[in-house]
PDB file of N, CA and C in Angstrom:
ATOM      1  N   UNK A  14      24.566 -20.418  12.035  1.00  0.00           N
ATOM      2  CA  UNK A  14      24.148 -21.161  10.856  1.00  0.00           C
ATOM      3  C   UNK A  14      23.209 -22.300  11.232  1.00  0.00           C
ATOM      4  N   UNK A  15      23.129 -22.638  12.884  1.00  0.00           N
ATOM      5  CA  UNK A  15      22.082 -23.829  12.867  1.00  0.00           C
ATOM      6  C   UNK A  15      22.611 -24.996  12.459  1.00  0.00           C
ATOM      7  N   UNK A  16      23.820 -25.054  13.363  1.00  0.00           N
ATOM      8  CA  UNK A  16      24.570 -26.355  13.551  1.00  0.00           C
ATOM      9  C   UNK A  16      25.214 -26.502  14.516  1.00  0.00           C
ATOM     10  N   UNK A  17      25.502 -27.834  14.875  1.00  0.00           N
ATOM     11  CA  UNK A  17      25.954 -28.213  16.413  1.00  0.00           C
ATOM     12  C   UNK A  17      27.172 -27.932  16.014  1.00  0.00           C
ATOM     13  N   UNK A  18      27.666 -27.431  17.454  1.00  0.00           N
ATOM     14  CA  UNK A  18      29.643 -27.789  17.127  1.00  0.00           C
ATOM     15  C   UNK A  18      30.072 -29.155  16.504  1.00  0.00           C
ATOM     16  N   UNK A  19      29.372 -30.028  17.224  1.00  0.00           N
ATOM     17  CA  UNK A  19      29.920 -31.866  16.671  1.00  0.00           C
ATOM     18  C   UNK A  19      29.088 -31.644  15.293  1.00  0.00           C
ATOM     19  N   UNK A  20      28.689 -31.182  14.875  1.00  0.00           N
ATOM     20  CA  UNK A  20      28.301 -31.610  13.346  1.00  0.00           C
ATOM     21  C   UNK A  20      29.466 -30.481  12.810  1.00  0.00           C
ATOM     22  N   UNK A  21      29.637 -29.681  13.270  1.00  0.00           N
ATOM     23  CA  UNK A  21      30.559 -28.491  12.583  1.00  0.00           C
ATOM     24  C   UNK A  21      31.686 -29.298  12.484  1.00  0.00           C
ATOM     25  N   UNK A  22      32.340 -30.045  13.811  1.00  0.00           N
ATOM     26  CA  UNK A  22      33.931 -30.872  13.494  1.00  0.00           C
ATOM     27  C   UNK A  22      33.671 -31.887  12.693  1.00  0.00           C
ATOM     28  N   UNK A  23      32.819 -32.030  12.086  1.00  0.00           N
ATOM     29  CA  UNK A  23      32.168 -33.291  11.519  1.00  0.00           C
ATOM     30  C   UNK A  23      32.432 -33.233   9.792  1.00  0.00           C
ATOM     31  N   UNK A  24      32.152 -31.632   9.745  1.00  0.00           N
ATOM     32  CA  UNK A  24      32.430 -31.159   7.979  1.00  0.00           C
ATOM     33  C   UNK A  24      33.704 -30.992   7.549  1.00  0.00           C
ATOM     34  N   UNK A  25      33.645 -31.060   6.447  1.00  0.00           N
ATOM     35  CA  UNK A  25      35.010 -30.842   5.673  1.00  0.00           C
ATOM     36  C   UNK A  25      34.904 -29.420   5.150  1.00  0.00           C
ATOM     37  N   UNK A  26      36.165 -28.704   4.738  1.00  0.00           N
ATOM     38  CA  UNK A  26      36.200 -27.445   4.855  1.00  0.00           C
ATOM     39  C   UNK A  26      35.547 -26.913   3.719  1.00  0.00           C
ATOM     40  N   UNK A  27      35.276 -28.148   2.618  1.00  0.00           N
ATOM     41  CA  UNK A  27      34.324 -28.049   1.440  1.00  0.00           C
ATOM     42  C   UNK A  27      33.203 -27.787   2.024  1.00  0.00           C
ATOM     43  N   UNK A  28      32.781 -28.690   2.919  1.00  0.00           N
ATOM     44  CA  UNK A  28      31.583 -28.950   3.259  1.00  0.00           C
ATOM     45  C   UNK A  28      30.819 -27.528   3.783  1.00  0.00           C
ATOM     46  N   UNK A  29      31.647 -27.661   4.933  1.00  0.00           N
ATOM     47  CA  UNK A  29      31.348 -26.188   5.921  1.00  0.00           C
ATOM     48  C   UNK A  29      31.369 -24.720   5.041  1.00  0.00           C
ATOM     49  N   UNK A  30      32.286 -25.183   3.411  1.00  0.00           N
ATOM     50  CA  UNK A  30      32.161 -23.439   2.647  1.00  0.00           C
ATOM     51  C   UNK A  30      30.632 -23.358   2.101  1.00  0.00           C
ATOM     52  N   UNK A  31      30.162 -24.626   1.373  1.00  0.00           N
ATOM     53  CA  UNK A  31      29.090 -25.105   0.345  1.00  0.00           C
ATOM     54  C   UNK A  31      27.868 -24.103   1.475  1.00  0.00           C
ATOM     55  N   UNK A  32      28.048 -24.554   2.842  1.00  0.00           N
ATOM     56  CA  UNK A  32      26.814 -24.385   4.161  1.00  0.00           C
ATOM     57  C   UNK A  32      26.673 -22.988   4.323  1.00  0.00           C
ATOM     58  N   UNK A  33      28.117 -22.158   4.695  1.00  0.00           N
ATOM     59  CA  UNK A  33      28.386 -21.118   4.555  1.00  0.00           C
ATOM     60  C   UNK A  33      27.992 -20.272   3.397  1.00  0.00           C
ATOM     61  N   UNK A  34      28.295 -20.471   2.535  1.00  0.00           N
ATOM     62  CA  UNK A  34      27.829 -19.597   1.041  1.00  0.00           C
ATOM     63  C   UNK A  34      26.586 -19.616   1.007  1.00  0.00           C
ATOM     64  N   UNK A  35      25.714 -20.905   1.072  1.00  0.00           N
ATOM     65  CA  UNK A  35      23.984 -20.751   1.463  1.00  0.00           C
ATOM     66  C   UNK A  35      23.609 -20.003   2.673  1.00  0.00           C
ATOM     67  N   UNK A  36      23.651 -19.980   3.690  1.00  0.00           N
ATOM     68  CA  UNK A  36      23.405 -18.981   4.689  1.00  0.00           C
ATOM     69  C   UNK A  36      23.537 -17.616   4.577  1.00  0.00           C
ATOM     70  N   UNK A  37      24.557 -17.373   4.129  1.00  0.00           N
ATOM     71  CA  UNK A  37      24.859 -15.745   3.175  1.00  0.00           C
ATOM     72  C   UNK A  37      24.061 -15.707   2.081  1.00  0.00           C
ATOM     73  N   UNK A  38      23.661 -16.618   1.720  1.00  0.00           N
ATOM     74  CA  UNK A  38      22.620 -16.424   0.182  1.00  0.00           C
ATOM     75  C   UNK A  38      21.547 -15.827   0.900  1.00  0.00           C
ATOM     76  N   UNK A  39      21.109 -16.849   1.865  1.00  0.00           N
ATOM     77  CA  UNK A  39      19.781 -16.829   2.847  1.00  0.00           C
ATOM     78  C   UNK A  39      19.514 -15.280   3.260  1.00  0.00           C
ATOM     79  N   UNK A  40      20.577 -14.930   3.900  1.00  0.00           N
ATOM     80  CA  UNK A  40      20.583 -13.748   4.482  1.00  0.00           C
ATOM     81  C   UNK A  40      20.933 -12.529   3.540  1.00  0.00           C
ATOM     82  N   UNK A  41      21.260 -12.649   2.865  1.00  0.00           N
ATOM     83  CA  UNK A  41      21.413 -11.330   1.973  1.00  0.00           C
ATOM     84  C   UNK A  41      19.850 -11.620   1.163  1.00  0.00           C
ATOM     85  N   UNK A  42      19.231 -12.599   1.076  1.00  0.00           N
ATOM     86  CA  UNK A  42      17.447 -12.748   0.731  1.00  0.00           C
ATOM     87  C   UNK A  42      16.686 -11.868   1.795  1.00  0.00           C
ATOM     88  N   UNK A  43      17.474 -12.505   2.909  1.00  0.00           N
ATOM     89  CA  UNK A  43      16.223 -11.596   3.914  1.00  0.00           C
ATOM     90  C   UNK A  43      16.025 -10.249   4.211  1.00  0.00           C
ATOM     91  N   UNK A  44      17.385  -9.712   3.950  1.00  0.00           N
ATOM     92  CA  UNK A  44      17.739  -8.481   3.985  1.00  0.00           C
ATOM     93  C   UNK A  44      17.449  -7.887   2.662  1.00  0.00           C
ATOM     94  N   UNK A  45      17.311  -8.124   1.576  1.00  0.00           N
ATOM     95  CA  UNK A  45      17.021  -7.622   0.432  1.00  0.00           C
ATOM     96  C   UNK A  45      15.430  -7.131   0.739  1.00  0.00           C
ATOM     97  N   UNK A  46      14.812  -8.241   1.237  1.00  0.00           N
ATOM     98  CA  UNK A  46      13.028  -8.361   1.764  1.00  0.00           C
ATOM     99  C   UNK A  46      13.008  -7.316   2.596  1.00  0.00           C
ATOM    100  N   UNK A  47      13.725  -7.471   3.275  1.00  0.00           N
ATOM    101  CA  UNK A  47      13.193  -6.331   4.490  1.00  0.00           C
ATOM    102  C   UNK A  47      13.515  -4.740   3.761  1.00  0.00           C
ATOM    103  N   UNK A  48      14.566  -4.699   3.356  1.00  0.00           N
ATOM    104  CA  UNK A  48      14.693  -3.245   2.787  1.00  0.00           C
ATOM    105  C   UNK A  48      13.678  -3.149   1.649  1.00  0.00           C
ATOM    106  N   UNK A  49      13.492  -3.787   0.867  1.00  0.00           N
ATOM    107  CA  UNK A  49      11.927  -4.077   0.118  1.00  0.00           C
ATOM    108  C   UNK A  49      10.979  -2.983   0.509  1.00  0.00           C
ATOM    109  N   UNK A  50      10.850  -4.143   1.512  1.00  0.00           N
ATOM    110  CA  UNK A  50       9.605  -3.867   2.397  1.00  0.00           C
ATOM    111  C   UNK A  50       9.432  -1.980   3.047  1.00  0.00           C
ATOM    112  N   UNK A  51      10.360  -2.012   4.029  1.00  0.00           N
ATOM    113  CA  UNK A  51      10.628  -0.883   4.188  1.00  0.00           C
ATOM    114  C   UNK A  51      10.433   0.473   3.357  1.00  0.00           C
ATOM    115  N   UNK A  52      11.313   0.173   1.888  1.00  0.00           N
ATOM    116  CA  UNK A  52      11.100   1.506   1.058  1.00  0.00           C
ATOM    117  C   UNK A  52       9.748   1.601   0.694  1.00  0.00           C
ATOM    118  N   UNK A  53       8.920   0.257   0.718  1.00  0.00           N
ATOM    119  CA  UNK A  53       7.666   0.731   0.039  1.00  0.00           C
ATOM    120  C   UNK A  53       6.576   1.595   0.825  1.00  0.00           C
ATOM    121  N   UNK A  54       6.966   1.186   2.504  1.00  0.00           N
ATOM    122  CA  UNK A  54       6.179   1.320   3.583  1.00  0.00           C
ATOM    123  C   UNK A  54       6.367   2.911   3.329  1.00  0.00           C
ATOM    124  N   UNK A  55       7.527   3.455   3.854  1.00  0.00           N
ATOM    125  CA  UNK A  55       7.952   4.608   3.178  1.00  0.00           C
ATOM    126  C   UNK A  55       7.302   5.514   2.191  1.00  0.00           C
ATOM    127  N   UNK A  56       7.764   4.898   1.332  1.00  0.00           N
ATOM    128  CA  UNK A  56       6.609   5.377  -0.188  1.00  0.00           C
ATOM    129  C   UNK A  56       5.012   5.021   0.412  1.00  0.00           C
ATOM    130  N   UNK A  57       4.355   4.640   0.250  1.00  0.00           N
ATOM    131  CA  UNK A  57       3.159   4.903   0.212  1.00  0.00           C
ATOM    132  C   UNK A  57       2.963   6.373   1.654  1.00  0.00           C
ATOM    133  N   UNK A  58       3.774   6.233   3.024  1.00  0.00           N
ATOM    134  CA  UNK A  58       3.446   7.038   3.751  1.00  0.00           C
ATOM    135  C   UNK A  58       3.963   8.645   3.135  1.00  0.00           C
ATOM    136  N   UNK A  59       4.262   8.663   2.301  1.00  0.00           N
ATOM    137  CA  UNK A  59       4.432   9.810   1.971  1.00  0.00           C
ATOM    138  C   UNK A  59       3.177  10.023   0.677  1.00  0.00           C
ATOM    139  N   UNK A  60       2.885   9.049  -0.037  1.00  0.00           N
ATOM    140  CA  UNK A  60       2.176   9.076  -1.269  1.00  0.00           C
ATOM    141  C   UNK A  60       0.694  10.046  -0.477  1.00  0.00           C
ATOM    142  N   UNK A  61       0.155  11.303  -1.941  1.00  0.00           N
ATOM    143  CA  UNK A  61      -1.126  11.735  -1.259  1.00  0.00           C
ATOM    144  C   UNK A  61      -2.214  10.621  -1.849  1.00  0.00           C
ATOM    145  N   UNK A  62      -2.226   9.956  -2.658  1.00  0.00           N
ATOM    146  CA  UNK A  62      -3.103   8.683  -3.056  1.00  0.00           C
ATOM    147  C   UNK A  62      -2.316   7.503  -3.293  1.00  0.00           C
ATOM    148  N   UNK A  63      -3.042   6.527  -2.519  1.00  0.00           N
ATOM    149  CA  UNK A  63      -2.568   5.310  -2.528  1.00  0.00           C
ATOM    150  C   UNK A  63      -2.954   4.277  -3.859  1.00  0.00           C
ATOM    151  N   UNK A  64      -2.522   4.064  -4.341  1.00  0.00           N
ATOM    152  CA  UNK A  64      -2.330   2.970  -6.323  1.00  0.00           C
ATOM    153  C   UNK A  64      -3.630   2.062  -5.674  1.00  0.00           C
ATOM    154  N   UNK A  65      -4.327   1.397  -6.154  1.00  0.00           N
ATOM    155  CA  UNK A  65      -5.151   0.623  -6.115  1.00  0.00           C
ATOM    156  C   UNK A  65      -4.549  -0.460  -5.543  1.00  0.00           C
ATOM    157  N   UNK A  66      -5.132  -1.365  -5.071  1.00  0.00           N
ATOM    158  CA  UNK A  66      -4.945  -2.147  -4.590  1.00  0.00           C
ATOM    159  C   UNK A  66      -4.120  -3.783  -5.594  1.00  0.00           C
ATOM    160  N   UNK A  67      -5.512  -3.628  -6.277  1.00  0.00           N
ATOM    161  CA  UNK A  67      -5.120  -5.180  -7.750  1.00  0.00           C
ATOM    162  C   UNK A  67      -3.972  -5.019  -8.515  1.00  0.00           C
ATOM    163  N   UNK A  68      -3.388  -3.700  -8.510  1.00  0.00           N
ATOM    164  CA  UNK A  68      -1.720  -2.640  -9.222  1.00  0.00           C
ATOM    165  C   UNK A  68      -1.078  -3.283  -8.029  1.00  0.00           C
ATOM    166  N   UNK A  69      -0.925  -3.211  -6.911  1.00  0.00           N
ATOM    167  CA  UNK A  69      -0.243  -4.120  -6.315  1.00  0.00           C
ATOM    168  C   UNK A  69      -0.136  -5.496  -6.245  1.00  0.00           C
ATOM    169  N   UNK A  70      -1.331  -5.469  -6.198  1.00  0.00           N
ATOM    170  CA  UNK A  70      -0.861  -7.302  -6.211  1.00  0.00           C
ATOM    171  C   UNK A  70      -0.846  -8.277  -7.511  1.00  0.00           C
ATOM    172  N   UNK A  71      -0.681  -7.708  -8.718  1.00  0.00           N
ATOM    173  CA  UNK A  71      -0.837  -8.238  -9.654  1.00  0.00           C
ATOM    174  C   UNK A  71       0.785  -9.345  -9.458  1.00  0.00           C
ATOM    175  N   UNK A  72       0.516  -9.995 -10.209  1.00  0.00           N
ATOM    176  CA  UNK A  72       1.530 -11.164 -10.213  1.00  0.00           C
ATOM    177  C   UNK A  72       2.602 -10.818 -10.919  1.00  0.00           C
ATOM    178  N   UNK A  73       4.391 -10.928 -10.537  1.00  0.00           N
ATOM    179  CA  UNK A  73       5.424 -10.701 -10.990  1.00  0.00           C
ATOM    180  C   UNK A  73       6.095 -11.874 -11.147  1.00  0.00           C
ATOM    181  N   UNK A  74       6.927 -12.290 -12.078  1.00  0.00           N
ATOM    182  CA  UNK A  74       7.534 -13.464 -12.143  1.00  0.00           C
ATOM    183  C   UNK A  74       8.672 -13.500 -10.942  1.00  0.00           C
ATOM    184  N   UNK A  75       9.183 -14.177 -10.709  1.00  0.00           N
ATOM    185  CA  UNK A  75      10.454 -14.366  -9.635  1.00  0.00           C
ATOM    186  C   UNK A  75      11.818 -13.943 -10.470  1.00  0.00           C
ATOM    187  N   UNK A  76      12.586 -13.436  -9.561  1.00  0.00           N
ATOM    188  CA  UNK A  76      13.473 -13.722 -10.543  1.00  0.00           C
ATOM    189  C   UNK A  76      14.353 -14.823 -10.383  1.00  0.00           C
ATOM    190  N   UNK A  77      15.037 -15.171 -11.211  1.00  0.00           N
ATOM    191  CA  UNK A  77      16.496 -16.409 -10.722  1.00  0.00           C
ATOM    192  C   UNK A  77      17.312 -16.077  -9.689  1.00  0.00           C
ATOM    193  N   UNK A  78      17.354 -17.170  -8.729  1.00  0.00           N
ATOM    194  CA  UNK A  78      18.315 -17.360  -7.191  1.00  0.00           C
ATOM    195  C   UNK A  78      18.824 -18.154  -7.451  1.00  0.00           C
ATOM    196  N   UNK A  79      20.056 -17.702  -6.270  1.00  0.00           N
ATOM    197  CA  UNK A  79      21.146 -18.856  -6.164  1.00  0.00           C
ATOM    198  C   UNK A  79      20.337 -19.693  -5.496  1.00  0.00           C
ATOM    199  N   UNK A  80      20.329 -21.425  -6.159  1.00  0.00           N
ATOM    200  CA  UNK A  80      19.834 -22.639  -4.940  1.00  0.00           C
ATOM    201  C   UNK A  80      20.657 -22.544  -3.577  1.00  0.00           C
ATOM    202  N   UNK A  81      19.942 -22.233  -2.767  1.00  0.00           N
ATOM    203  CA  UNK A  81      20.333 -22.824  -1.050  1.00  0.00           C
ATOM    204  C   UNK A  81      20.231 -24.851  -1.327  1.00  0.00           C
ATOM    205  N   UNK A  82      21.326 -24.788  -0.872  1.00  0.00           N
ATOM    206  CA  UNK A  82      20.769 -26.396  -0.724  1.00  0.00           C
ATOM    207  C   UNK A  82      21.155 -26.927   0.766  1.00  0.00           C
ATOM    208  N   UNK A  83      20.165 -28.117   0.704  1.00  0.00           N
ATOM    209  CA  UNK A  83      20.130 -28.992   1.705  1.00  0.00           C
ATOM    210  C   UNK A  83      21.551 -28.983   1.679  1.00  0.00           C
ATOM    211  N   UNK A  84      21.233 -30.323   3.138  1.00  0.00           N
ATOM    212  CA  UNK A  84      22.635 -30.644   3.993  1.00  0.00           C
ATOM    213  C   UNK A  84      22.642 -31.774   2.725  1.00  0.00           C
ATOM    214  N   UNK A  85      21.631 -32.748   2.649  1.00  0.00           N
ATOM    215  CA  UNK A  85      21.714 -34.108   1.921  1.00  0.00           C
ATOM    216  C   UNK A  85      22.045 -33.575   0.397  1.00  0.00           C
ATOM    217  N   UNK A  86      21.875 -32.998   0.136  1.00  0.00           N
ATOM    218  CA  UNK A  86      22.025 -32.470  -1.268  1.00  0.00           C
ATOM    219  C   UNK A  86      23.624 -32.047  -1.686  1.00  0.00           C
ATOM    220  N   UNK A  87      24.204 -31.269   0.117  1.00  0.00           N
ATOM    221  CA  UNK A  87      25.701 -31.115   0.081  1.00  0.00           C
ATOM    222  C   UNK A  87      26.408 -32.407   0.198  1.00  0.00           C
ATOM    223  N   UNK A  88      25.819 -33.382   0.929  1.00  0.00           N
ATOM    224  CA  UNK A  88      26.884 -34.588   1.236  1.00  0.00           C
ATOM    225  C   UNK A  88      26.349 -35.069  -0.503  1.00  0.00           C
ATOM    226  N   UNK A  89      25.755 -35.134  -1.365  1.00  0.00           N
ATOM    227  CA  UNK A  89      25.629 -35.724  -2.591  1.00  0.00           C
ATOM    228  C   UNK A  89      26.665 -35.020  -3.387  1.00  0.00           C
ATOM    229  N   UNK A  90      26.731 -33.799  -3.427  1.00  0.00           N
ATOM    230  CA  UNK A  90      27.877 -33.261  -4.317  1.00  0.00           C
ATOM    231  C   UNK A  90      29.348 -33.349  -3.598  1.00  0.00           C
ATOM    232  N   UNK A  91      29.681 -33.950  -2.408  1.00  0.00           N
ATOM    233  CA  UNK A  91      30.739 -34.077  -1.745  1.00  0.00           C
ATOM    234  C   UNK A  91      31.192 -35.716  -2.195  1.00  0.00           C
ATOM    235  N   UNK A  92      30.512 -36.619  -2.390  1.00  0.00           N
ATOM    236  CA  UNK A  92      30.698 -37.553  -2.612  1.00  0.00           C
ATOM    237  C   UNK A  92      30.648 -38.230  -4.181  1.00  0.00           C
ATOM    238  N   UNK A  93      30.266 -36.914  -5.437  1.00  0.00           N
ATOM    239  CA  UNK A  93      30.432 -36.874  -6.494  1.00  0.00           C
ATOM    240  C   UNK A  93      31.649 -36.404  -6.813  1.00  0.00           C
ATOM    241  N   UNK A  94      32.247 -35.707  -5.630  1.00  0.00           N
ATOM    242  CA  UNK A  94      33.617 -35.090  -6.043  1.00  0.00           C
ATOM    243  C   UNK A  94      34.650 -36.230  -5.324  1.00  0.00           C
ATOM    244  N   UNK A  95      34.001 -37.371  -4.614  1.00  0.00           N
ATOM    245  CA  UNK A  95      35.207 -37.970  -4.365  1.00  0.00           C
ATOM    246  C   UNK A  95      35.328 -38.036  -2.945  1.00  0.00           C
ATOM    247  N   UNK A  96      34.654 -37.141  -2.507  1.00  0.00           N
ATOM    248  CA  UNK A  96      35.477 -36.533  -0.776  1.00  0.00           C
ATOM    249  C   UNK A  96      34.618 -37.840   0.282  1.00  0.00           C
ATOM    250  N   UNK A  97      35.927 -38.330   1.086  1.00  0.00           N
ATOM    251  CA  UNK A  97      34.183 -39.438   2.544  1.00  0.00           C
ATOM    252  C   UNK A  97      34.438 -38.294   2.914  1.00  0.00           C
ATOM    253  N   UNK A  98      33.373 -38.646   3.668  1.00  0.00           N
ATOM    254  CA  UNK A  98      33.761 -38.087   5.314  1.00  0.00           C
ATOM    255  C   UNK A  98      32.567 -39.009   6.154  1.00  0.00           C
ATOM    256  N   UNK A  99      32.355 -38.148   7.409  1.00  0.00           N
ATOM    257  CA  UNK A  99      31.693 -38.871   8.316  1.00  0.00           C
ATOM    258  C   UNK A  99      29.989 -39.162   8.133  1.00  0.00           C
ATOM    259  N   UNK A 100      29.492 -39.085   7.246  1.00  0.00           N
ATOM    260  CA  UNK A 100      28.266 -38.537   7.142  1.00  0.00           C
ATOM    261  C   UNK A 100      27.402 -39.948   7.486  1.00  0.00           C
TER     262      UNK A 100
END
C-alpha cells in the first residue's frame, strides 16, 4: 500500500480500513484498464477493417468512482468522528 511499518503502527484500525478500501478501489481501477485495454487490442486484431480513427476517440463522459482519498483527507474524517491519534 506504500506505507512504512511506523506509519502502519501509527494508524488506527479505522484508519488503516479507510487506506485499505482505497488501494482496492485503486487496483480494481487498474485492472479494470488493463482488461479494457486488452479486449480492445484483441478486437481490432481480429477486425478485417479498422473503425476510423475520430469513432474512437470521440469523447465519453466518465463514469462515477468511488473517491480514493488522501492520507490528510483520512486524518480529517478521523477527527470528525472523534478518534486522536498520532497524526
Amino acid at each position: 500500500m506504500g506505507i512504512s511499518p511506523d506509519e502502519f503502527w501509527r494508524l488506527t484500525p479505522f484508519e488503516f480500513n479507510l487506506m485499505a478500501e482505497g488501494f482496492v478501489a485503486r487496483e480494481e481501477r487498474k485492472t479494470s484498464d488493463l482488461l479494457y485495454l486488452a479486449w480492445h487490442v484483441e478486437a481490432f486484431a481480429r477486425a478485417k477493417k479498422l473503425p476510423k480513427l475520430e469513432t474512437l476517440m470521440k469523447k465519453r463522459k466518465p463514469k462515477a468512482q468511488k473517491k480514493a482519498y488522501t492520507k490528510e483527507e483520512l486524518i480529517k474524517i478521523a477527527k470528525q468522528k472523534g478518534l486522536a491519534g498520532p497524526w
